[in-house]
Tab-separated table of C-alpha atoms in Angstrom:
chain	number	residue	atom	x	y	z
C	1275	UNK	CA	-12.333	-21.033	-14.822
C	1276	UNK	CA	-15.468	-19.697	-16.561
C	1277	UNK	CA	-14.862	-16.839	-18.966
C	1278	UNK	CA	-16.496	-13.780	-17.589
C	1279	UNK	CA	-17.478	-10.393	-19.125
C	1280	UNK	CA	-18.083	-7.536	-16.780
C	1281	UNK	CA	-20.093	-4.523	-17.951
C	1282	UNK	CA	-19.497	-1.083	-16.581
C	1283	UNK	CA	-17.444	2.157	-16.868
C	1284	UNK	CA	-13.846	1.055	-17.289
C	1285	UNK	CA	-11.100	3.414	-15.922
C	1286	UNK	CA	-7.333	3.048	-15.679
C	1287	UNK	CA	-4.105	5.024	-16.378
C	1288	UNK	CA	-1.656	4.153	-19.048
C	1289	UNK	CA	1.239	6.185	-17.633
C	1290	UNK	CA	2.064	8.747	-15.087
C	1291	UNK	CA	-0.072	11.896	-15.685
C	1292	UNK	CA	2.216	13.985	-13.528
C	1293	UNK	CA	0.961	17.067	-11.711
C	1294	UNK	CA	-0.637	18.541	-14.800
C	1295	UNK	CA	-4.239	19.649	-15.322
C	1296	UNK	CA	-7.490	17.829	-15.309
C	1297	UNK	CA	-6.999	16.625	-18.875
C	1298	UNK	CA	-4.431	13.902	-19.586
C	1299	UNK	CA	-3.643	11.559	-22.414
C	1300	UNK	CA	-2.764	8.902	-19.884
C	1301	UNK	CA	-6.447	8.480	-18.930
C	1302	UNK	CA	-8.159	5.461	-20.461
C	1303	UNK	CA	-11.921	5.507	-19.980
C	1304	UNK	CA	-14.618	3.422	-21.698
C	1305	UNK	CA	-18.055	4.224	-20.510
C	1306	UNK	CA	-20.481	1.317	-20.598
C	1307	UNK	CA	-18.154	-1.222	-22.023
C	1308	UNK	CA	-17.249	-4.854	-21.415
C	1309	UNK	CA	-14.078	-6.195	-19.696
C	1310	UNK	CA	-13.420	-9.744	-20.690
C	1311	UNK	CA	-11.595	-12.028	-18.187
C	1312	UNK	CA	-10.414	-15.541	-19.265
C	1313	UNK	CA	-8.619	-17.835	-16.776
C	1314	UNK	CA	-7.992	-14.966	-14.302
C	1315	UNK	CA	-6.485	-12.578	-16.760
C	1316	UNK	CA	-7.799	-9.621	-18.719
C	1317	UNK	CA	-8.476	-10.762	-22.245
C	1318	UNK	CA	-10.096	-7.656	-23.798
C	1319	UNK	CA	-12.267	-4.576	-23.543
C	1320	UNK	CA	-14.988	-3.813	-26.031
C	1321	UNK	CA	-18.185	-1.909	-26.601
C	1322	UNK	CA	-19.930	-4.832	-28.295
C	1323	UNK	CA	-21.951	-7.377	-26.298
C	1324	UNK	CA	-19.769	-10.561	-25.975
C	1325	UNK	CA	-21.094	-13.776	-27.303
C	1326	UNK	CA	-22.707	-16.502	-25.271
C	1327	UNK	CA	-19.419	-18.230	-24.563
C	1328	UNK	CA	-18.790	-15.504	-21.843
C	1329	UNK	CA	-20.642	-15.314	-18.585
C	1330	UNK	CA	-22.195	-11.825	-18.546
C	1331	UNK	CA	-22.015	-9.849	-15.329
C	1332	UNK	CA	-23.841	-6.475	-15.609
C	1333	UNK	CA	-22.505	-3.603	-13.657
C	1334	UNK	CA	-24.075	-0.900	-15.752
C	1335	UNK	CA	-23.728	2.561	-14.076
C	1336	UNK	CA	-20.814	1.391	-11.927
C	1337	UNK	CA	-17.153	2.042	-12.173
C	1338	UNK	CA	-14.590	-0.699	-12.785
C	1339	UNK	CA	-10.959	-0.051	-11.902
C	1340	UNK	CA	-7.841	-2.185	-11.268
C	1341	UNK	CA	-7.728	-3.369	-7.705
C	1342	UNK	CA	-5.972	-0.770	-5.584
C	1343	UNK	CA	-2.488	-1.175	-4.087
C	1344	UNK	CA	-1.668	-0.164	-0.525
C	1345	UNK	CA	2.080	0.302	-0.312
C	1346	UNK	CA	2.443	0.330	3.452
C	1347	UNK	CA	0.176	-1.053	6.168
C	1348	UNK	CA	0.553	-2.913	9.488
C	1349	UNK	CA	-1.703	-6.002	9.749
C	1350	UNK	CA	-1.613	-6.129	13.550
C	1351	UNK	CA	-2.529	-2.577	14.029
C	1352	UNK	CA	-6.183	-2.932	13.250
C	1353	UNK	CA	-6.318	-3.395	17.030
C	1354	UNK	CA	-5.085	0.261	17.663
C	1355	UNK	CA	-6.537	2.110	14.729
C	1356	UNK	CA	-8.170	5.522	15.933
C	1357	UNK	CA	-6.291	5.649	19.167
C	1358	UNK	CA	-6.046	9.035	20.871
C	1359	UNK	CA	-3.415	11.549	21.566
C	1360	UNK	CA	0.198	10.689	20.765
C	1361	UNK	CA	2.988	11.353	18.250
C	1362	UNK	CA	4.994	8.600	16.586
C	1363	UNK	CA	7.404	7.472	19.425
C	1364	UNK	CA	4.660	7.616	22.068
C	1365	UNK	CA	2.273	5.879	19.729
C	1366	UNK	CA	4.658	2.959	19.413
C	1367	UNK	CA	5.148	2.518	23.162
C	1368	UNK	CA	1.569	3.276	24.247
C	1369	UNK	CA	-0.431	1.375	21.721
C	1370	UNK	CA	1.444	-0.474	18.934
C	1371	UNK	CA	3.859	-2.681	20.924
C	1372	UNK	CA	1.112	-3.901	23.146
C	1373	UNK	CA	-1.128	-4.814	20.208
C	1374	UNK	CA	1.725	-6.552	18.451
C	1375	UNK	CA	2.566	-8.625	21.548
C	1376	UNK	CA	-0.744	-10.582	21.084
C	1377	UNK	CA	0.536	-11.840	17.701
C	1378	UNK	CA	2.807	-14.377	19.582
C	1379	UNK	CA	-0.317	-16.509	19.894
C	1380	UNK	CA	-0.674	-18.366	16.550
C	1381	UNK	CA	-4.504	-18.508	16.906
C	1382	UNK	CA	-4.676	-14.768	17.494
C	1383	UNK	CA	-2.320	-14.191	14.565
C	1384	UNK	CA	-4.518	-16.399	12.320
C	1385	UNK	CA	-7.694	-14.696	13.250
C	1386	UNK	CA	-6.222	-11.312	12.802
C	1387	UNK	CA	-4.650	-12.114	9.408
C	1388	UNK	CA	-7.961	-13.319	7.997
C	1389	UNK	CA	-9.770	-10.241	9.411
C	1390	UNK	CA	-7.038	-8.072	7.875
C	1391	UNK	CA	-6.977	-9.370	4.365
C	1392	UNK	CA	-10.822	-9.527	4.267
C	1393	UNK	CA	-10.825	-5.944	5.385
C	1394	UNK	CA	-8.479	-5.014	2.546
C	1395	UNK	CA	-10.722	-6.648	0.003
C	1396	UNK	CA	-13.802	-4.962	1.448
C	1397	UNK	CA	-12.042	-1.501	0.845
C	1398	UNK	CA	-11.192	-2.391	-2.736
C	1399	UNK	CA	-7.544	-3.190	-2.130
C	1400	UNK	CA	-6.235	-6.359	-3.835
C	1401	UNK	CA	-2.469	-5.973	-3.284
C	1402	UNK	CA	-0.354	-4.602	-0.388
C	1403	UNK	CA	3.018	-4.230	1.168
C	1404	UNK	CA	2.525	-5.317	4.774
C	1405	UNK	CA	4.301	-5.296	8.099
C	1406	UNK	CA	3.170	-8.169	10.276
C	1407	UNK	CA	5.115	-8.329	13.586
C	1408	UNK	CA	8.355	-9.814	14.989
C	1409	UNK	CA	6.642	-13.082	15.568
C	1410	UNK	CA	7.041	-15.758	12.876
C	1411	UNK	CA	3.495	-16.895	13.523
C	1412	UNK	CA	2.165	-13.552	12.387
C	1413	UNK	CA	4.119	-13.813	8.986
C	1414	UNK	CA	2.959	-17.362	8.414
C	1415	UNK	CA	-0.711	-16.480	9.162
C	1416	UNK	CA	-0.611	-13.381	6.904
C	1417	UNK	CA	0.904	-15.330	3.937
C	1418	UNK	CA	-1.476	-18.181	4.499
C	1419	UNK	CA	-4.535	-15.897	4.605
C	1420	UNK	CA	-3.531	-13.934	1.547
C	1421	UNK	CA	-2.512	-17.002	-0.405
C	1422	UNK	CA	-5.798	-18.615	0.251
C	1423	UNK	CA	-7.496	-15.539	-1.422
C	1424	UNK	CA	-5.004	-15.441	-4.314
C	1425	UNK	CA	-3.804	-11.960	-3.364
C	1426	UNK	CA	-0.562	-10.278	-4.239
C	1427	UNK	CA	1.121	-9.511	-0.953
C	1428	UNK	CA	4.638	-8.445	-0.086
C	1429	UNK	CA	5.553	-8.920	3.649
C	1430	UNK	CA	8.202	-10.105	6.047
C	1431	UNK	CA	9.017	-10.708	9.725
C	1432	UNK	CA	9.722	-7.392	11.627
C	1433	UNK	CA	13.233	-7.277	12.904
C	1434	UNK	CA	13.943	-5.465	16.182
C	1435	UNK	CA	16.845	-6.154	18.586
C	1436	UNK	CA	16.980	-2.963	20.575
C	1437	UNK	CA	14.894	-0.055	21.922
C	1438	UNK	CA	11.713	-2.179	22.028
C	1439	UNK	CA	10.058	-4.138	24.817
C	1440	UNK	CA	11.732	-7.409	25.590
C	1441	UNK	CA	8.705	-9.379	24.432
C	1442	UNK	CA	9.098	-8.012	20.969
C	1443	UNK	CA	12.883	-8.152	20.572
C	1444	UNK	CA	14.829	-10.690	18.637
C	1445	UNK	CA	18.544	-11.017	18.022
C	1446	UNK	CA	20.667	-11.401	14.945
C	1447	UNK	CA	20.872	-15.151	15.168
C	1448	UNK	CA	17.153	-15.715	15.860
C	1449	UNK	CA	16.150	-13.142	13.167
C	1450	UNK	CA	18.306	-14.758	10.472
C	1451	UNK	CA	17.005	-18.225	11.269
C	1452	UNK	CA	13.398	-17.032	11.150
C	1453	UNK	CA	13.847	-15.083	7.972
C	1454	UNK	CA	15.628	-17.773	6.093
C	1455	UNK	CA	12.890	-20.256	6.947
C	1456	UNK	CA	10.171	-17.802	5.990
C	1457	UNK	CA	11.785	-16.891	2.668
C	1458	UNK	CA	12.188	-20.565	1.752
C	1459	UNK	CA	8.569	-21.288	2.587
C	1460	UNK	CA	6.736	-18.289	1.139
C	1461	UNK	CA	8.798	-16.189	-1.233
C	1462	UNK	CA	7.562	-16.848	-4.827
C	1463	UNK	CA	4.852	-19.189	-3.449
C	1464	UNK	CA	1.771	-18.164	-5.613
C	1465	UNK	CA	1.573	-14.408	-5.673
C	1466	UNK	CA	3.518	-13.892	-2.379
C	1467	UNK	CA	6.844	-12.138	-1.978
C	1468	UNK	CA	9.074	-11.782	0.978
C	1469	UNK	CA	10.323	-8.331	2.274
C	1470	UNK	CA	13.232	-7.953	4.574
C	1471	UNK	CA	11.663	-5.904	7.315
C	1472	UNK	CA	13.768	-3.928	9.865
C	1473	UNK	CA	11.117	-1.823	11.615
C	1474	UNK	CA	13.140	1.288	11.594
C	1475	UNK	CA	16.747	2.284	12.136
C	1476	UNK	CA	16.395	2.961	15.970
C	1477	UNK	CA	15.125	-0.561	16.749
C	1478	UNK	CA	17.897	-2.446	14.940
C	1479	UNK	CA	21.581	-2.573	15.838
C	1480	UNK	CA	24.152	-2.115	13.107
C	1481	UNK	CA	24.707	-5.867	13.179
C	1482	UNK	CA	21.007	-6.535	12.492
C	1483	UNK	CA	20.883	-3.915	9.741
C	1484	UNK	CA	23.897	-5.638	8.198
C	1485	UNK	CA	21.962	-8.973	8.308
C	1486	UNK	CA	19.106	-7.330	6.555
C	1487	UNK	CA	21.392	-6.152	3.803
C	1488	UNK	CA	22.933	-9.510	3.374
C	1489	UNK	CA	19.523	-11.236	3.139
C	1490	UNK	CA	18.355	-8.751	0.485
C	1491	UNK	CA	21.465	-9.371	-1.580
C	1492	UNK	CA	21.376	-13.062	-1.176
C	1493	UNK	CA	17.707	-13.606	-2.327
C	1494	UNK	CA	17.030	-11.938	-5.685
C	1495	UNK	CA	13.486	-10.815	-6.030
C	1496	UNK	CA	12.937	-10.095	-2.350
C	1497	UNK	CA	12.010	-6.705	-1.243
C	1498	UNK	CA	13.056	-4.456	1.553
C	1499	UNK	CA	10.617	-2.293	3.656
C	1500	UNK	CA	11.096	-0.045	6.606
C	1501	UNK	CA	10.339	3.484	7.755
C	1502	UNK	CA	12.382	6.747	7.285
C	1503	UNK	CA	12.147	10.335	8.336
C	1504	UNK	CA	8.567	10.276	9.643
C	1505	UNK	CA	8.913	12.474	12.669
C	1506	UNK	CA	11.397	15.158	13.744
C	1507	UNK	CA	12.097	13.579	17.107
C	1508	UNK	CA	12.656	10.182	15.348
C	1509	UNK	CA	15.127	11.940	12.944
C	1510	UNK	CA	17.015	13.473	15.784
C	1511	UNK	CA	17.147	10.165	17.572
C	1512	UNK	CA	18.628	8.434	14.478
C	1513	UNK	CA	21.372	11.091	14.342
C	1514	UNK	CA	22.286	10.269	17.920
C	1515	UNK	CA	22.286	6.488	17.411
C	1516	UNK	CA	24.230	6.709	14.100
C	1517	UNK	CA	26.529	9.651	14.316
C	1518	UNK	CA	28.715	8.576	11.425
C	1519	UNK	CA	25.789	8.612	8.944
C	1520	UNK	CA	25.141	11.721	6.967
C	1521	UNK	CA	21.370	11.311	7.333
C	1522	UNK	CA	18.641	8.899	8.392
C	1523	UNK	CA	18.353	7.597	4.797
C	1524	UNK	CA	22.067	7.248	4.693
C	1525	UNK	CA	21.908	4.691	7.531
C	1526	UNK	CA	20.056	2.293	5.182
C	1527	UNK	CA	22.490	3.006	2.268
C	1528	UNK	CA	25.418	2.104	4.495
C	1529	UNK	CA	23.878	-1.276	5.250
C	1530	UNK	CA	22.947	-2.148	1.716
C	1531	UNK	CA	19.185	-1.648	2.080
C	1532	UNK	CA	18.469	0.911	-0.712
C	1533	UNK	CA	17.536	-0.395	-4.165
C	1534	UNK	CA	14.711	-0.577	-6.656
C	1535	UNK	CA	12.941	-3.069	-4.457
C	1536	UNK	CA	12.981	-0.949	-1.416
C	1537	UNK	CA	9.772	0.550	-0.031
C	1538	UNK	CA	10.358	3.483	2.606
C	1539	UNK	CA	7.336	4.600	4.420
C	1540	UNK	CA	6.924	8.402	5.032
C	1541	UNK	CA	9.943	10.296	3.834
C	1542	UNK	CA	8.872	13.604	5.157
C	1543	UNK	CA	12.034	15.118	6.621
C	1544	UNK	CA	14.477	14.552	3.789
C	1545	UNK	CA	16.943	16.934	2.217
C	1546	UNK	CA	18.118	17.433	-1.371
C	1547	UNK	CA	20.961	14.805	-0.989
C	1548	UNK	CA	18.471	12.306	0.323
C	1549	UNK	CA	16.164	12.915	-2.607
C	1550	UNK	CA	19.111	12.459	-5.021
C	1551	UNK	CA	19.986	9.168	-3.288
C	1552	UNK	CA	16.440	7.887	-3.694
C	1553	UNK	CA	16.583	8.596	-7.329
C	1554	UNK	CA	20.061	7.050	-7.664
C	1555	UNK	CA	19.249	3.824	-5.913
C	1556	UNK	CA	15.578	3.462	-7.133
C	1557	UNK	CA	14.226	3.223	-3.576
C	1558	UNK	CA	10.675	4.622	-3.324
C	1559	UNK	CA	8.604	6.511	-0.758
C	1560	UNK	CA	5.293	5.220	0.362
C	1561	UNK	CA	3.512	8.476	1.167
C	1562	UNK	CA	1.117	7.951	4.129
C	1563	UNK	CA	-0.838	11.155	4.273
C	1564	UNK	CA	-3.677	10.037	6.624
C	1565	UNK	CA	-1.132	8.745	9.262
C	1566	UNK	CA	1.034	11.909	8.838
C	1567	UNK	CA	-1.942	14.112	9.541
C	1568	UNK	CA	-3.252	11.951	12.382
C	1569	UNK	CA	0.012	11.703	14.270
C	1570	UNK	CA	1.016	15.303	13.359
C	1571	UNK	CA	4.263	14.059	11.715
C	1572	UNK	CA	4.469	16.621	8.974
C	1573	UNK	CA	3.776	17.325	5.239
C	1574	UNK	CA	5.580	15.332	2.622
C	1575	UNK	CA	6.871	17.275	-0.338
C	1576	UNK	CA	5.776	15.134	-3.254
C	1577	UNK	CA	6.715	17.532	-5.941
C	1578	UNK	CA	10.264	17.942	-4.825
C	1579	UNK	CA	10.690	14.167	-4.548
C	1580	UNK	CA	9.299	13.628	-8.055
C	1581	UNK	CA	11.383	16.499	-9.489
C	1582	UNK	CA	14.407	14.789	-8.115
C	1583	UNK	CA	13.503	11.575	-9.839
C	1584	UNK	CA	12.317	9.641	-6.753
C	1585	UNK	CA	9.210	7.345	-7.036
C	1586	UNK	CA	6.272	8.023	-4.705
C	1587	UNK	CA	3.254	5.903	-4.168
C	1588	UNK	CA	0.465	5.934	-1.566
C	1589	UNK	CA	-0.227	3.981	1.591
C	1590	UNK	CA	-2.819	3.763	4.350
C	1591	UNK	CA	-0.292	3.090	7.113
C	1592	UNK	CA	-3.009	1.592	9.355
C	1593	UNK	CA	-2.990	1.984	12.330
C	1594	UNK	CA	-1.365	5.324	12.346
C	1595	UNK	CA	-3.583	5.927	9.418
C	1596	UNK	CA	-7.224	6.017	10.315
C	1597	UNK	CA	-8.716	3.851	7.570
C	1598	UNK	CA	-7.905	1.189	5.001
C	1599	UNK	CA	-9.648	3.016	2.273
C	1600	UNK	CA	-7.263	4.111	-0.476
C	1601	UNK	CA	-9.921	6.446	-1.707
C	1602	UNK	CA	-9.778	8.302	1.507
C	1603	UNK	CA	-6.051	8.049	1.351
C	1604	UNK	CA	-6.001	9.770	-1.996
C	1605	UNK	CA	-8.338	12.473	-0.619
C	1606	UNK	CA	-5.969	13.056	2.336
C	1607	UNK	CA	-2.972	13.254	-0.037
C	1608	UNK	CA	-4.801	15.929	-1.997
C	1609	UNK	CA	-5.163	17.927	1.369
C	1610	UNK	CA	-1.472	17.433	2.282
C	1611	UNK	CA	-0.335	18.828	-1.132
C	1612	UNK	CA	-2.881	21.606	-1.016
C	1613	UNK	CA	-1.368	22.869	2.202
C	1614	UNK	CA	1.842	23.266	0.167
C	1615	UNK	CA	0.270	25.039	-2.723
C	1616	UNK	CA	0.075	21.941	-5.013
C	1617	UNK	CA	-3.063	20.491	-6.595
C	1618	UNK	CA	-3.104	16.760	-6.766
C	1619	UNK	CA	-5.398	15.628	-9.593
C	1620	UNK	CA	-7.570	12.545	-9.473
C	1621	UNK	CA	-5.489	11.113	-12.217
C	1622	UNK	CA	-2.197	11.420	-10.372
C	1623	UNK	CA	-3.747	10.088	-7.203
C	1624	UNK	CA	-5.326	7.053	-8.996
C	1625	UNK	CA	-2.128	6.325	-10.893
C	1626	UNK	CA	-0.272	6.187	-7.546
C	1627	UNK	CA	-2.514	3.430	-6.091
C	1628	UNK	CA	-2.668	1.410	-9.379
C	1629	UNK	CA	-0.149	1.382	-12.204
C	1630	UNK	CA	2.305	3.688	-10.364
C	1631	UNK	CA	2.479	1.364	-7.371
C	1632	UNK	CA	2.725	-1.639	-9.585
C	1633	UNK	CA	5.630	-0.079	-11.520
C	1634	UNK	CA	7.414	0.829	-8.392
C	1635	UNK	CA	7.191	-2.756	-7.276
C	1636	UNK	CA	8.333	-4.158	-10.615
C	1637	UNK	CA	4.919	-5.785	-11.118
C	1638	UNK	CA	3.501	-3.465	-13.950
C	1639	UNK	CA	2.908	-6.554	-16.132
C	1640	UNK	CA	0.849	-8.248	-13.423
C	1641	UNK	CA	-1.247	-5.644	-11.495
C	1642	UNK	CA	-2.291	-2.008	-11.518
C	1643	UNK	CA	-3.993	-1.633	-14.894
C	1644	UNK	CA	-6.596	-3.107	-17.293
C	1645	UNK	CA	-3.916	-3.949	-19.810
C	1646	UNK	CA	-4.428	-7.194	-21.793
C	1647	UNK	CA	-2.737	-10.147	-20.104
C	1648	UNK	CA	-2.593	-8.690	-16.561
C	1649	UNK	CA	-4.163	-10.467	-13.692
C	1650	UNK	CA	-7.761	-9.527	-13.325
C	1651	UNK	CA	-7.553	-7.913	-9.859
C	1652	UNK	CA	-10.540	-5.655	-10.159
C	1653	UNK	CA	-12.795	-3.327	-8.027
C	1654	UNK	CA	-16.278	-2.481	-8.920
C	1655	UNK	CA	-17.490	0.785	-7.405
C	1656	UNK	CA	-20.655	2.765	-7.025
C	1657	UNK	CA	-19.827	6.182	-8.413
C	1658	UNK	CA	-21.602	7.806	-5.419
C	1659	UNK	CA	-23.273	6.687	-2.195
C	1660	UNK	CA	-25.811	8.808	-0.247
C	1661	UNK	CA	-27.842	11.824	-1.287
C	1662	UNK	CA	-25.111	14.346	-1.072
C	1663	UNK	CA	-22.630	12.447	-3.135
C	1664	UNK	CA	-25.210	11.298	-5.645
C	1665	UNK	CA	-26.320	14.813	-6.114
C	1666	UNK	CA	-22.738	15.945	-6.574
C	1667	UNK	CA	-22.101	13.140	-9.127
C	1668	UNK	CA	-25.144	14.170	-11.241
C	1669	UNK	CA	-23.832	17.701	-11.491
C	1670	UNK	CA	-20.278	16.752	-12.676
C	1671	UNK	CA	-19.410	18.518	-15.911
C	1672	UNK	CA	-16.388	16.516	-16.870
C	1673	UNK	CA	-14.807	13.027	-16.281
C	1674	UNK	CA	-12.201	14.482	-13.973
C	1675	UNK	CA	-14.758	16.349	-11.993
C	1676	UNK	CA	-16.705	13.140	-11.556
C	1677	UNK	CA	-13.650	11.052	-10.642
C	1678	UNK	CA	-12.425	13.668	-8.242
C	1679	UNK	CA	-15.824	13.825	-6.454
C	1680	UNK	CA	-15.783	9.912	-6.171
C	1681	UNK	CA	-12.232	10.025	-4.764
C	1682	UNK	CA	-13.072	12.850	-2.294
C	1683	UNK	CA	-16.468	11.713	-1.136
C	1684	UNK	CA	-15.973	7.919	-1.547
C	1685	UNK	CA	-14.862	5.183	0.887
C	1686	UNK	CA	-15.558	1.480	1.442
C	1687	UNK	CA	-19.314	2.086	1.069
C	1688	UNK	CA	-18.629	2.624	-2.568
C	1689	UNK	CA	-17.109	-0.850	-3.089
C	1690	UNK	CA	-19.720	-3.056	-4.733
C	1691	UNK	CA	-17.344	-6.077	-5.326
C	1692	UNK	CA	-13.775	-6.998	-5.486
C	1693	UNK	CA	-12.208	-9.676	-7.601
C	1694	UNK	CA	-8.829	-11.332	-7.372
C	1695	UNK	CA	-7.660	-13.045	-10.484
C	1696	UNK	CA	-11.181	-12.855	-11.675
C	1697	UNK	CA	-12.588	-14.694	-8.637
C	1698	UNK	CA	-15.143	-12.927	-6.522
C	1699	UNK	CA	-13.628	-12.225	-3.091
C	1700	UNK	CA	-15.914	-9.606	-1.721
C	1701	UNK	CA	-19.349	-8.396	-2.522
C	1702	UNK	CA	-21.192	-5.765	-0.429
C	1703	UNK	CA	-24.129	-7.236	1.596
């Protein structure tokens, strides 16, 4: 691969800046500098113009960050994004299940998978933790599409054997057969990883949750992903279905599903014991602020989770979320925290979709930063698009003010290009 040198404003975070002020020693910013990429990995950053052995790519006046990481998103739900008028449980029955049914057709699954991963790249997202559907074809198609683009994707077949339409239900035997085949075929293939994926506690019998726990234990390096405590009616339903469990989160603990490679979407309606359990097991919450606002699910208490020692990262949760833009997701997270009297800095937000997410996945040495030796998953941004945002950008008095305005006013229109392992995968226009 040609050695390339990209010129622009380089920005990443070296550690968690916390909920402090607008100044942080964790911010690493080099204005008008060169990022060197050799054989798909970051080889250096410097002010001096690289010699002629490097292919020079000039992005002067643009921002270069690590590719962003979406910690929870549904590939099949592009079909129902921006659907009107329901809360979580009605949302599933009215919109989601009908859309997921179409993924039984391998051709539909392949078309949707390509559309989905290309949409991620167009939004500056280079890595994601993804729910396909219960259909094996949807998982194969997603991994095929992501692998062809060299992306880091964590995904797995959705498991549901009750409280779902018959056309989306599997059973323990069928789920085990499909999962084993998919793990053998895809886990560790290139930059792909398998996630054991019960949809959420109500749609899996205890026997199927036991299977999920066994699979997770039997295949080191696999992940687990599911939903927890998103909606109050959902939490009440779980308490009725699992009366012996102390809480919704405890259901997963009883079935061996909580650990440092577990990604739990939402985590709104948790108590102190739940937060302590997250810290103890290392399981993490994928905060989905856009979805939580759109479906009226509630306001996640990020500070209490962090104070308890639990990891939190950010997620679009399309299609409950209304966009794939992690910039807009960061902006929505700011609003959710502001409603609770907390101010989310641009540094904390950016950390949560870059190094913080990578660290939570055990992938800090690969993605999420501009560290030497990491894979060159990169997004090149216009600082501002349109007259209002451009005017605001010119008036910024500090780096944080400028980055916060980019985060708050930006979206996919700000993405100039996206690179995966140094290779150009998207360029606007």
